[in-house]
XYZ file of C-alpha atoms in Angstrom:
328
model
C 51.327 100.569 44.125
C 49.344 99.985 47.203
C 46.155 101.291 45.511
C 46.681 99.047 42.566
C 47.016 96.024 44.832
C 43.822 96.911 46.700
C 41.826 97.219 43.496
C 43.141 93.851 42.326
C 42.166 92.267 45.656
C 38.700 93.760 45.527
C 38.190 92.460 41.951
C 39.345 88.972 42.908
C 37.005 89.034 45.937
C 34.064 90.096 43.808
C 34.762 87.256 41.261
C 35.197 84.665 44.113
C 31.946 85.829 45.690
C 30.069 85.533 42.427
C 31.516 82.130 41.769
C 30.619 80.955 45.268
C 27.013 82.231 44.768
C 26.783 80.517 41.401
C 28.122 77.282 42.892
C 25.618 77.366 45.726
C 22.788 78.036 43.366
C 23.851 75.166 41.091
C 24.096 72.802 44.046
C 20.617 73.681 45.247
C 19.224 73.456 41.712
C 20.724 70.017 41.020
C 19.765 68.921 44.479
C 16.189 70.076 43.876
C 16.021 68.028 40.663
C 17.534 64.998 42.331
C 15.508 65.720 45.474
C 18.632 65.443 47.540
C 17.350 67.706 50.177
C 13.827 66.293 50.391
C 12.758 63.529 52.726
C 12.829 60.178 50.902
C 12.004 56.459 51.562
C 13.826 53.537 50.004
C 12.127 50.769 48.076
C 13.418 48.011 45.827
C 12.401 45.487 43.272
C 14.021 42.344 41.750
C 13.950 42.019 37.969
C 15.019 39.167 35.657
C 16.061 41.679 33.032
C 16.458 45.445 33.353
C 16.822 46.108 29.603
C 19.557 48.727 29.901
C 18.325 50.465 33.019
C 21.019 52.629 34.695
C 21.746 54.170 38.051
C 20.295 57.693 38.243
C 17.301 57.026 35.897
C 13.972 58.343 36.949
C 11.118 56.704 38.921
C 7.610 57.781 37.863
C 4.267 57.427 39.544
C 1.097 58.376 37.655
C 3.220 60.192 35.015
C 5.063 62.296 37.628
C 8.716 61.941 38.563
C 8.839 60.934 42.227
C 12.396 59.537 42.696
C 15.553 58.108 41.213
C 17.398 54.839 40.976
C 20.193 54.704 43.564
C 21.789 51.318 42.749
C 21.612 48.325 40.527
C 23.238 44.994 41.599
C 23.024 41.325 40.846
C 21.377 38.905 43.314
C 20.919 35.185 43.164
C 21.898 33.406 39.927
C 20.970 35.982 37.251
C 18.481 38.408 38.827
C 18.991 42.153 39.292
C 18.076 44.126 42.450
C 17.151 47.727 41.750
C 17.097 50.144 44.697
C 15.174 53.420 44.473
C 14.506 56.370 46.617
C 11.167 58.208 46.264
C 9.658 61.278 47.742
C 8.036 60.677 51.079
C 5.054 62.821 50.135
C 3.817 60.092 47.695
C 4.250 57.312 50.189
C 0.521 57.493 51.182
C -0.528 56.829 47.566
C 1.653 53.722 47.066
C 0.426 50.465 48.678
C 2.112 47.177 49.610
C 0.676 45.287 46.729
C 1.883 47.850 44.156
C 3.937 46.702 41.217
C 6.820 48.157 39.321
C 7.744 47.844 35.699
C 10.401 49.078 33.302
C 9.347 51.567 30.671
C 10.966 54.249 28.529
C 10.692 58.031 28.238
C 9.225 58.079 24.757
C 9.748 55.534 22.004
C 13.546 55.551 22.126
C 14.092 57.579 25.331
C 15.903 56.657 28.510
C 14.785 53.689 30.517
C 12.771 54.440 33.729
C 10.738 52.617 36.336
C 6.978 53.103 36.578
C 5.217 52.346 39.881
C 1.591 51.171 39.916
C -0.241 52.330 43.042
C -1.927 49.075 43.986
C -5.357 48.613 45.536
C -6.566 51.227 48.013
C -7.636 48.556 50.473
C -4.000 47.529 51.137
C -1.833 49.537 53.622
C 0.640 52.022 52.375
C 4.162 50.962 51.523
C 6.865 51.042 54.253
C 10.410 52.350 54.034
C 12.640 49.541 52.672
C 9.745 47.556 51.158
C 10.329 45.202 48.248
C 7.695 45.667 45.507
C 6.619 43.050 43.010
C 8.354 43.436 39.651
C 6.294 42.850 36.449
C 7.874 40.842 33.678
C 9.281 43.051 30.963
C 8.346 42.402 27.368
C 11.669 42.651 25.531
C 12.241 43.805 21.981
C 13.167 40.227 21.086
C 9.830 38.973 22.395
C 8.008 41.620 20.392
C 9.976 40.690 17.279
C 9.171 36.999 17.836
C 5.490 37.770 18.186
C 5.572 39.899 15.001
C 7.422 37.195 13.149
C 4.850 34.567 14.305
C 2.024 36.897 13.302
C 3.609 37.452 9.919
C 3.844 33.715 9.337
C 0.234 33.266 10.286
C -0.790 36.142 7.982
C 1.206 34.599 5.156
C -0.495 31.243 5.685
C -3.916 32.925 5.726
C -3.014 34.838 2.563
C -1.882 31.562 0.806
C -5.080 29.801 1.868
C -7.180 32.676 0.644
C -5.323 32.758 -2.664
C -5.850 28.981 -3.122
C -9.524 29.304 -2.165
C -10.072 32.210 -4.580
C -8.367 30.278 -7.354
C -10.660 27.263 -6.771
C -13.705 29.566 -6.759
C -12.686 31.048 -10.041
C -12.292 27.529 -11.483
C -15.801 26.663 -10.390
C -14.721 24.180 -7.719
C -16.629 23.726 -4.523
C -20.104 24.949 -3.643
C -19.300 28.618 -3.914
C -17.489 28.168 -7.207
C -20.358 26.087 -8.572
C -22.820 28.741 -7.630
C -20.803 31.393 -9.350
C -20.073 29.302 -12.432
C -23.271 27.297 -12.892
C -26.134 29.505 -13.955
C -28.673 26.671 -13.570
C -27.744 26.150 -9.925
C -27.893 29.891 -9.347
C -31.345 29.942 -10.812
C -32.371 26.985 -8.628
C -30.989 28.890 -5.626
C -33.001 32.003 -6.526
C -36.140 29.850 -6.933
C -35.459 28.247 -3.487
C -35.094 31.615 -1.939
C -38.343 32.755 -3.603
C -40.095 29.611 -2.284
C -38.659 30.362 1.182
C -39.973 33.899 1.010
C -43.385 32.564 -0.055
C -43.384 30.082 2.867
C -42.420 32.862 5.250
C -45.266 34.957 3.988
C -47.632 32.058 4.353
C -46.513 31.458 7.864
C -47.039 35.149 8.657
C -50.558 34.939 7.248
C -51.234 31.737 9.157
C -50.005 33.462 12.330
C -52.392 36.324 11.670
C -55.299 34.024 11.007
C -54.582 32.150 14.223
C -54.462 35.405 16.094
C -57.906 36.334 14.633
C -59.248 32.837 15.478
C -57.969 33.072 19.061
C -59.634 36.452 19.427
C -62.916 34.973 18.147
C -62.501 32.131 20.552
C -62.180 34.575 23.404
C -65.240 36.674 22.218
C -67.778 36.739 25.006
C -70.998 34.910 24.083
C -69.404 32.662 21.448
C -69.443 28.930 21.379
C -65.985 28.548 22.823
C -66.738 31.087 25.584
C -69.901 29.165 26.448
C -68.119 25.904 26.497
C -65.351 27.257 28.668
C -67.517 29.355 31.071
C -71.169 28.195 30.917
C -71.609 25.236 33.264
C -75.051 24.321 31.820
C -73.644 24.002 28.282
C -70.767 22.047 29.586
C -73.094 19.691 31.485
C -75.144 19.097 28.298
C -72.037 18.392 26.296
C -70.910 16.006 28.956
C -74.292 14.229 28.930
C -74.161 13.965 25.127
C -70.697 12.433 25.313
C -71.972 9.966 27.869
C -74.886 8.983 25.534
C -72.424 8.595 22.717
C -70.315 6.381 24.803
C -73.459 4.316 25.753
C -74.393 4.096 22.053
C -70.899 2.938 21.200
C -71.144 0.322 23.983
C -74.546 -0.905 22.643
C -73.121 -1.038 19.109
C -70.244 -3.049 20.412
C -72.611 -5.455 22.155
C -74.737 -5.771 18.980
C -71.616 -6.493 16.989
C -70.628 -9.224 19.526
C -74.092 -10.793 19.232
C -73.929 -10.754 15.459
C -70.557 -12.395 15.616
C -71.996 -15.100 17.901
C -74.964 -15.639 15.520
C -72.649 -15.803 12.512
C -70.450 -18.329 14.429
C -73.599 -20.350 15.131
C -74.510 -20.288 11.483
C -71.107 -21.820 10.714
C -71.803 -24.691 13.121
C -73.834 -27.856 12.621
C -75.414 -28.162 16.014
C -78.552 -26.204 15.028
C -81.166 -26.382 12.300
C -80.111 -23.276 10.441
C -76.464 -24.282 10.678
C -77.267 -27.745 9.280
C -79.168 -26.144 6.370
C -76.217 -23.893 5.607
C -73.283 -26.144 6.253
C -74.417 -29.779 5.798
C -75.033 -30.493 1.990
C -76.438 -34.026 2.804
C -79.013 -32.744 5.273
C -79.932 -29.899 2.872
C -80.511 -32.470 0.056
C -82.727 -34.527 2.375
C -84.782 -31.459 3.291
C -85.079 -30.547 -0.380
C -86.196 -34.103 -1.115
C -88.735 -33.927 1.689
C -90.094 -30.622 0.437
C -90.415 -32.113 -3.066
C -92.364 -35.065 -1.597
C -94.620 -32.676 0.247
C -95.294 -30.704 -2.826
C -96.158 -33.811 -4.834
C -98.407 -35.019 -2.018
C -100.237 -31.705 -1.874
C -100.765 -31.922 -5.633
C -102.239 -35.375 -5.334
C -104.379 -34.224 -2.412
C -105.833 -31.370 -4.519
C -106.636 -33.843 -7.254
C -108.328 -36.173 -4.779
C -110.408 -33.321 -3.375
C -111.420 -32.216 -6.883
C -112.533 -35.720 -7.654
C -114.416 -35.886 -4.283
C -116.433 -32.820 -5.242
C -117.733 -34.505 -8.304
C -118.619 -37.628 -6.376
C -122.309 -38.441 -6.207
C -122.400 -38.860 -2.476
C -120.449 -35.682 -1.647
C -121.750 -33.447 -4.328
C -124.759 -32.179 -2.211
C -122.414 -31.333 0.666
C -120.207 -29.168 -1.446
C -123.333 -27.413 -3.019
C -124.693 -26.595 0.413
C -121.293 -25.261 1.516
C -121.028 -23.007 -1.523
C -124.553 -21.670 -1.029
C -123.956 -20.846 2.620
C -120.662 -19.036 1.694
C -122.608 -17.015 -0.949
C -125.300 -16.011 1.556
C -122.722 -14.792 4.051
C -121.091 -12.659 1.380
C -124.408 -11.029 0.491
C -125.180 -10.237 4.137
C -121.916 -8.342 4.330
C-alpha cells in the first residue's frame, strides 16, 4: 500500500514538473513574441480614423515588427489616441519628425501601424514622444475616387463614340478628309508641295554654304574687300566720286529747272518768244519785213551793176578777184 502511494506521488510530481516546465517555456515564448521582457519606449499618435485598428496589433518599421499597440482611446471630440511600445534598439533609427500611418498585413490582413523613420538630420525620438499621424485613405474614399474615374471614363467614351460617329458621317475636318476624295487629293498635293519646298530650302542652304565658303576663300574679291586696306581705300574713293557725280547731276538738274522756269516767264527775250503770242507775231512781222527789204536791196544792187556810171567799178572788182584766185 505504501509502495503504491509512493509511485502515485512520484508520477504526479513528474507530471507537475513537466507542466511547470511547459508553462514557463510558453510564458517566455509569448513574452519573446510580445517583447515583454525587452526594454521598450512608449510613443503615441493621434488619428482621425483608425479603420478597425485594435489593441495588440503590430507596429512595423522598415518591414520589421518592432512593437505592439498597448491602448486605443478617444481624445478631444472624435479623435483617437493610439499608444504603442517599441523596442528600444530601434530608437536610434526613428527621428522626431517621423510619421506614422495605418496599413494592413496583406490585402485583407490585420491592421497595423507603420512608422516612417523621418530625416536623418533630426534628433532621435524620445520616450513618450507624440508622432505625426498621416491621414488614412479609407475604402470609401477609394470607392469615391473609382466612381468619379468611372464617370469620367464614361463621359470620355461617350464623347469618343459621338466623335467617331460624326467622322463616319463625313462631318468636321477629319470626316471630310476621310469622305471627300478631292480634298484628300488636294491634301496629298499640298504635302508634296511642302516636301518640294523643303527640298528647295535644303538646296538653298547648301548653296548659301558654298557661297559663304567662296566668300571666305583667301585671295577672292570678298577677302580683298574685307582684308586689303588698299582695295578698300580705292572702293571708298570710287564711292566718293560717285557721290560727287550725283551731287553735280543734282546741281545740273536744278540749273535746268531754273532755265525751264525762266523759259516759262516773260521777263526775257526767249521767254517772250515762247510765251507771248503777240510779241512773237511782231517779231515774225519784223523778220518778214527784213526779208522783203533784203530782196529789194538785191534788186537795187543788180540794177546798179548795169548802171553806166558804176559798170566800170564792178568790172575792175571782178577782174581783181579773178587775178587773186589765179595767184592762189
